[in-house]
Amino acid sequence: MDENEIQLKRRDNEEEATRGRARILGFPYLDTREFEETIPLTKDLIDVAMMHQNFIIPLQRGGGEQNYQFMITSQTPRSLISQMQSDYNAEGEKIDFFLISNSAYKVFMLRYDPPKEVHYDDIKIGGEGDSETIASVSQTLATVSTEKVFDFLLDQADKLGASDIHIENMRNEIRIRMRVDGLLHPVANIDRDRYRIFMGELSSRANVSTASNKPQSGHMQKEIHVDGASHLLNIRVETIPTMYGQDAVLRLFNFDENLLNLDLLGLTEEERKEIDEVISHPRGLVLMVGPTGSGKSTTLYSMLNALNTSDRKIITLEDPIEYGITGISQIPINTNAGGSFAEGLRSVLRLDPDVVMVGEIRDADTAKTAIQASITGHLVLSSFHANSTSAAFSRMIDLIGANPIFSSSIRLIIAQRLVRTLSPSKKPRPATEAEARYIREVFEGASREKLSGVDLENITLYDPVTSPDDPFGYSGRTVIMEQLVVSDEIAKFIRGEVADINTKAIETAAKAGGMLTLEQKGVLAALRGETTLAEVSRVI
């Protein structure tokens, strides 16, 4: 029996009990189920407060103006019924009472007095040291109803564009912080009663235990509705026991398949051309490198979307799956439970894919399997932990040794970061002498062709302009991307033809071939007015 059938059965039982009670009390019984949602409401006979207080509802006027009918329940005071009969009869008016069930009474009251939609103030993020905003948000969270507070926090985090929610146990309270545009901001301090509500919701929705003394991982989804539109929010949940309680981090993935598009990444024409050239080939290895939160997954998924055509078989191996994409076979690899990317990759190669994405290369076995796949007719995309493209080359050589096969498989390494973008209110200013000297040093020896249009003599930089509505002067983030296309000179390092194999030597060779480093790309973004030197320094 499903839930709907159970509810109908309960209502049947309640109506039958009310019928018996009506006989005992001496009132006619009325089953309202056929009309309780549709009958016109009778207004102005008694006020809503009286209906709530005395469990009485006007049904209708009878055939004439002097004929009235009311619905009552077993909780309606008998003294009120007697008083109304006396008052109406004294005026020469006829009054009838009908006994209805408590469920029927509740249905009518929802029509007479529908619940008012409560609108809570949006969460705001204050500037450095802004304790008033934190206190205000804390007060708002304290007033949100128990059943809505968890969803309210998720809705607000999505509205702010937050990538993470951190729920942290302090000695006397619980701190909530949100990561917006890459920076953590304190949002509110709440009491432990609210914390228990949050953790209770996490327990039921993400399948994590609030009593566990070990780190846990979970996953949940939430439909977000904004201005008539909706989107799916994927939420990865991580919990860990701490000194004062169980901390939780909720990583938010605002999934919209249409946003996973290379055209929306803000790439320069040259960066886009290099990526298109590499992924248009039927085989080879493409690596994305960078720290957690640098946008690697978004770029990889955007490449997959560009390759996602009806004539290609695309398979991904992920831990966990962050975005579900139509037309792609996505396989979860639970490495915590003994799963292996290398083993999974060997299995899927039997399925004859054209393109394979491996969530991350973590060991020599996975690296060698990915390289083998990339030289046998597959395009392999993967991520790898390194600070730069040159460091990734160096680390990969350390992992698998000098390898001639690797030199013929690796085609492109991309390192990227996300820097905050200046708001339109930004203010231009001439660079200081120290800044100008630093910028010229950064571009020393760089390809003149790559720096066409850059004036290194009269340098203009931009500063953020803050306001109450924009306390930081930044809005959103943009990609800074370093691309190392493997040339024959770079391949010599992999083949072991260069005696001194280190990150610096590889970077020098790459720069001689025209590559611009992350630092150089970041400074170019500052010169274009997209960001600031301080932001480039913080991130890169």
mmCIF file of N, CA and C in Angstrom, residues 158-221:
data_model
loop_
_atom_site.group_PDB
_atom_site.id
_atom_site.type_symbol
_atom_site.label_atom_id
_atom_site.label_comp_id
_atom_site.label_asym_id
_atom_site.label_seq_id
_atom_site.Cartn_x
_atom_site.Cartn_y
_atom_site.Cartn_z
ATOM 1 N N ASP A 158 23.425 29.336 -3.056
ATOM 2 C CA ASP A 158 23.333 29.299 -4.513
ATOM 3 C C ASP A 158 23.131 30.702 -5.077
ATOM 4 N N LYS A 159 22.307 31.499 -4.403
ATOM 5 C CA LYS A 159 22.046 32.865 -4.867
ATOM 6 C C LYS A 159 23.325 33.718 -4.827
ATOM 7 N N LEU A 160 24.172 33.470 -3.819
ATOM 8 C CA LEU A 160 25.433 34.207 -3.693
ATOM 9 C C LEU A 160 26.513 33.678 -4.624
ATOM 10 N N GLY A 161 26.255 32.538 -5.257
ATOM 11 C CA GLY A 161 27.270 31.938 -6.115
ATOM 12 C C GLY A 161 28.376 31.266 -5.324
ATOM 13 N N ALA A 162 28.075 30.814 -4.116
ATOM 14 C CA ALA A 162 29.086 30.175 -3.267
ATOM 15 C C ALA A 162 29.430 28.788 -3.819
ATOM 16 N N SER A 163 30.695 28.419 -3.690
ATOM 17 C CA SER A 163 31.127 27.086 -4.114
ATOM 18 C C SER A 163 31.143 26.109 -2.949
ATOM 19 N N ASP A 164 31.202 26.626 -1.705
ATOM 20 C CA ASP A 164 31.260 25.764 -0.528
ATOM 21 C C ASP A 164 30.504 26.413 0.629
ATOM 22 N N ILE A 165 29.946 25.563 1.493
ATOM 23 C CA ILE A 165 29.426 26.000 2.793
ATOM 24 C C ILE A 165 30.212 25.235 3.852
ATOM 25 N N HIS A 166 30.796 25.964 4.796
ATOM 26 C CA HIS A 166 31.567 25.338 5.874
ATOM 27 C C HIS A 166 30.794 25.511 7.184
ATOM 28 N N ILE A 167 30.464 24.395 7.829
ATOM 29 C CA ILE A 167 29.787 24.413 9.129
ATOM 30 C C ILE A 167 30.800 23.907 10.156
ATOM 31 N N GLU A 168 31.255 24.822 11.046
ATOM 32 C CA GLU A 168 32.418 24.541 11.891
ATOM 33 C C GLU A 168 32.079 24.719 13.369
ATOM 34 N N ASN A 169 32.459 23.738 14.174
ATOM 35 C CA ASN A 169 32.219 23.772 15.610
ATOM 36 C C ASN A 169 33.286 24.597 16.320
ATOM 37 N N MET A 170 32.856 25.641 17.007
ATOM 38 C CA MET A 170 33.746 26.411 17.862
ATOM 39 C C MET A 170 33.416 26.037 19.317
ATOM 40 N N ARG A 171 34.112 26.613 20.256
ATOM 41 C CA ARG A 171 33.900 26.233 21.657
ATOM 42 C C ARG A 171 32.479 26.548 22.117
ATOM 43 N N ASN A 172 31.977 27.758 21.793
ATOM 44 C CA ASN A 172 30.684 28.195 22.334
ATOM 45 C C ASN A 172 29.576 28.306 21.292
ATOM 46 N N GLU A 173 29.911 28.181 20.011
ATOM 47 C CA GLU A 173 28.912 28.369 18.965
ATOM 48 C C GLU A 173 29.350 27.647 17.700
ATOM 49 N N ILE A 174 28.515 27.726 16.699
ATOM 50 C CA ILE A 174 28.812 27.118 15.401
ATOM 51 C C ILE A 174 29.014 28.243 14.385
ATOM 52 N N ARG A 175 30.140 28.182 13.676
ATOM 53 C CA ARG A 175 30.418 29.212 12.665
ATOM 54 C C ARG A 175 30.059 28.678 11.283
ATOM 55 N N ILE A 176 29.372 29.525 10.510
ATOM 56 C CA ILE A 176 29.060 29.189 9.124
ATOM 57 C C ILE A 176 29.829 30.143 8.216
ATOM 58 N N ARG A 177 30.588 29.564 7.296
ATOM 59 C CA ARG A 177 31.319 30.371 6.320
ATOM 60 C C ARG A 177 30.976 29.879 4.918
ATOM 61 N N MET A 178 31.060 30.781 3.952
ATOM 62 C CA MET A 178 30.822 30.427 2.553
ATOM 63 C C MET A 178 32.021 30.877 1.722
ATOM 64 N N ARG A 179 32.389 30.022 0.760
ATOM 65 C CA ARG A 179 33.457 30.393 -0.159
ATOM 66 C C ARG A 179 32.828 30.997 -1.413
ATOM 67 N N VAL A 180 33.100 32.269 -1.623
ATOM 68 C CA VAL A 180 32.567 32.987 -2.782
ATOM 69 C C VAL A 180 33.743 33.548 -3.570
ATOM 70 N N ASP A 181 33.776 33.263 -4.863
ATOM 71 C CA ASP A 181 34.879 33.703 -5.716
ATOM 72 C C ASP A 181 36.234 33.282 -5.145
ATOM 73 N N GLY A 182 36.283 32.097 -4.560
ATOM 74 C CA GLY A 182 37.552 31.549 -4.101
ATOM 75 C C GLY A 182 37.972 31.932 -2.700
ATOM 76 N N LEU A 183 37.272 32.876 -2.060
ATOM 77 C CA LEU A 183 37.644 33.322 -0.718
ATOM 78 C C LEU A 183 36.567 32.921 0.291
ATOM 79 N N LEU A 184 37.001 32.479 1.487
ATOM 80 C CA LEU A 184 36.067 32.136 2.550
ATOM 81 C C LEU A 184 35.618 33.386 3.290
ATOM 82 N N HIS A 185 34.318 33.503 3.506
ATOM 83 C CA HIS A 185 33.765 34.657 4.210
ATOM 84 C C HIS A 185 32.898 34.174 5.376
ATOM 85 N N PRO A 186 33.127 34.679 6.592
ATOM 86 C CA PRO A 186 32.208 34.369 7.695
ATOM 87 C C PRO A 186 30.815 34.913 7.374
ATOM 88 N N VAL A 187 29.801 34.101 7.613
ATOM 89 C CA VAL A 187 28.430 34.486 7.296
ATOM 90 C C VAL A 187 27.587 34.640 8.548
ATOM 91 N N ALA A 188 27.702 33.668 9.464
ATOM 92 C CA ALA A 188 26.839 33.704 10.650
ATOM 93 C C ALA A 188 27.435 32.838 11.746
ATOM 94 N N ASN A 189 27.008 33.125 12.965
ATOM 95 C CA ASN A 189 27.286 32.280 14.117
ATOM 96 C C ASN A 189 25.941 31.808 14.668
ATOM 97 N N ILE A 190 25.763 30.526 14.824
ATOM 98 C CA ILE A 190 24.467 29.995 15.243
ATOM 99 C C ILE A 190 24.635 29.150 16.507
ATOM 100 N N ASP A 191 23.520 28.902 17.190
ATOM 101 C CA ASP A 191 23.611 28.090 18.401
ATOM 102 C C ASP A 191 23.536 26.604 18.030
ATOM 103 N N ARG A 192 23.762 25.764 19.020
ATOM 104 C CA ARG A 192 23.883 24.333 18.757
ATOM 105 C C ARG A 192 22.554 23.668 18.394
ATOM 106 N N ASP A 193 21.426 24.304 18.761
ATOM 107 C CA ASP A 193 20.129 23.756 18.357
ATOM 108 C C ASP A 193 19.975 23.795 16.840
ATOM 109 N N ARG A 194 20.376 24.908 16.251
ATOM 110 C CA ARG A 194 20.328 25.018 14.790
ATOM 111 C C ARG A 194 21.308 24.037 14.140
ATOM 112 N N TYR A 195 22.477 23.885 14.757
ATOM 113 C CA TYR A 195 23.493 22.958 14.251
ATOM 114 C C TYR A 195 22.939 21.535 14.189
ATOM 115 N N ARG A 196 22.198 21.148 15.245
ATOM 116 C CA ARG A 196 21.629 19.803 15.251
ATOM 117 C C ARG A 196 20.615 19.618 14.123
ATOM 118 N N ILE A 197 19.910 20.692 13.780
ATOM 119 C CA ILE A 197 18.962 20.624 12.661
ATOM 120 C C ILE A 197 19.716 20.400 11.353
ATOM 121 N N PHE A 198 20.810 21.185 11.159
ATOM 122 C CA PHE A 198 21.621 21.034 9.944
ATOM 123 C C PHE A 198 22.142 19.600 9.818
ATOM 124 N N MET A 199 22.727 19.105 10.897
ATOM 125 C CA MET A 199 23.338 17.782 10.844
ATOM 126 C C MET A 199 22.278 16.689 10.685
ATOM 127 N N GLY A 200 21.097 16.906 11.268
ATOM 128 C CA GLY A 200 20.019 15.945 11.081
ATOM 129 C C GLY A 200 19.590 15.856 9.624
ATOM 130 N N GLU A 201 19.500 17.015 8.959
ATOM 131 C CA GLU A 201 19.140 17.036 7.534
ATOM 132 C C GLU A 201 20.231 16.369 6.703
ATOM 133 N N LEU A 202 21.504 16.670 7.019
ATOM 134 C CA LEU A 202 22.607 16.044 6.292
ATOM 135 C C LEU A 202 22.554 14.523 6.442
ATOM 136 N N SER A 203 22.252 14.072 7.657
ATOM 137 C CA SER A 203 22.215 12.645 7.921
ATOM 138 C C SER A 203 21.190 11.945 7.040
ATOM 139 N N SER A 204 19.994 12.534 6.935
ATOM 140 C CA SER A 204 18.926 11.884 6.173
ATOM 141 C C SER A 204 19.088 12.064 4.666
ATOM 142 N N ARG A 205 19.583 13.223 4.241
ATOM 143 C CA ARG A 205 19.644 13.502 2.802
ATOM 144 C C ARG A 205 20.918 12.969 2.146
ATOM 145 N N ALA A 206 22.061 13.052 2.855
ATOM 146 C CA ALA A 206 23.346 12.688 2.253
ATOM 147 C C ALA A 206 23.848 11.327 2.727
ATOM 148 N N ASN A 207 23.052 10.678 3.580
ATOM 149 C CA ASN A 207 23.404 9.337 4.062
ATOM 150 C C ASN A 207 24.742 9.338 4.807
ATOM 151 N N VAL A 208 24.894 10.285 5.728
ATOM 152 C CA VAL A 208 26.057 10.285 6.613
ATOM 153 C C VAL A 208 25.548 10.197 8.052
ATOM 154 N N SER A 209 26.382 9.654 8.928
ATOM 155 C CA SER A 209 25.979 9.462 10.322
ATOM 156 C C SER A 209 26.461 10.626 11.176
ATOM 157 N N THR A 210 25.572 11.148 12.005
ATOM 158 C CA THR A 210 25.952 12.246 12.895
ATOM 159 C C THR A 210 26.738 11.740 14.092
ATOM 160 N N ALA A 211 26.760 10.424 14.293
ATOM 161 C CA ALA A 211 27.456 9.867 15.459
ATOM 162 C C ALA A 211 28.804 9.258 15.089
ATOM 163 N N SER A 212 29.184 9.315 13.828
ATOM 164 C CA SER A 212 30.420 8.667 13.399
ATOM 165 C C SER A 212 31.642 9.388 13.950
ATOM 166 N N ASN A 213 32.671 8.608 14.296
ATOM 167 C CA ASN A 213 33.936 9.204 14.733
ATOM 168 C C ASN A 213 35.000 9.095 13.642
ATOM 169 N N LYS A 214 34.547 8.897 12.389
ATOM 170 C CA LYS A 214 35.448 8.831 11.251
ATOM 171 C C LYS A 214 34.998 9.824 10.178
ATOM 172 N N PRO A 215 35.908 10.297 9.321
ATOM 173 C CA PRO A 215 35.492 11.157 8.194
ATOM 174 C C PRO A 215 34.515 10.409 7.289
ATOM 175 N N GLN A 216 33.562 11.134 6.738
ATOM 176 C CA GLN A 216 32.563 10.531 5.856
ATOM 177 C C GLN A 216 32.364 11.386 4.610
ATOM 178 N N SER A 217 31.901 10.743 3.559
ATOM 179 C CA SER A 217 31.550 11.446 2.324
ATOM 180 C C SER A 217 30.121 11.087 1.956
ATOM 181 N N GLY A 218 29.407 12.057 1.444
ATOM 182 C CA GLY A 218 28.033 11.823 1.021
ATOM 183 C C GLY A 218 27.684 12.696 -0.163
ATOM 184 N N HIS A 219 26.492 12.529 -0.664
ATOM 185 C CA HIS A 219 26.049 13.296 -1.835
ATOM 186 C C HIS A 219 24.558 13.533 -1.742
ATOM 187 N N MET A 220 24.112 14.698 -2.185
ATOM 188 C CA MET A 220 22.692 15.005 -2.215
ATOM 189 C C MET A 220 22.433 15.975 -3.363
ATOM 190 N N GLN A 221 21.162 16.149 -3.703
ATOM 191 C CA GLN A 221 20.770 17.091 -4.748
ATOM 192 C C GLN A 221 19.614 17.943 -4.255
#
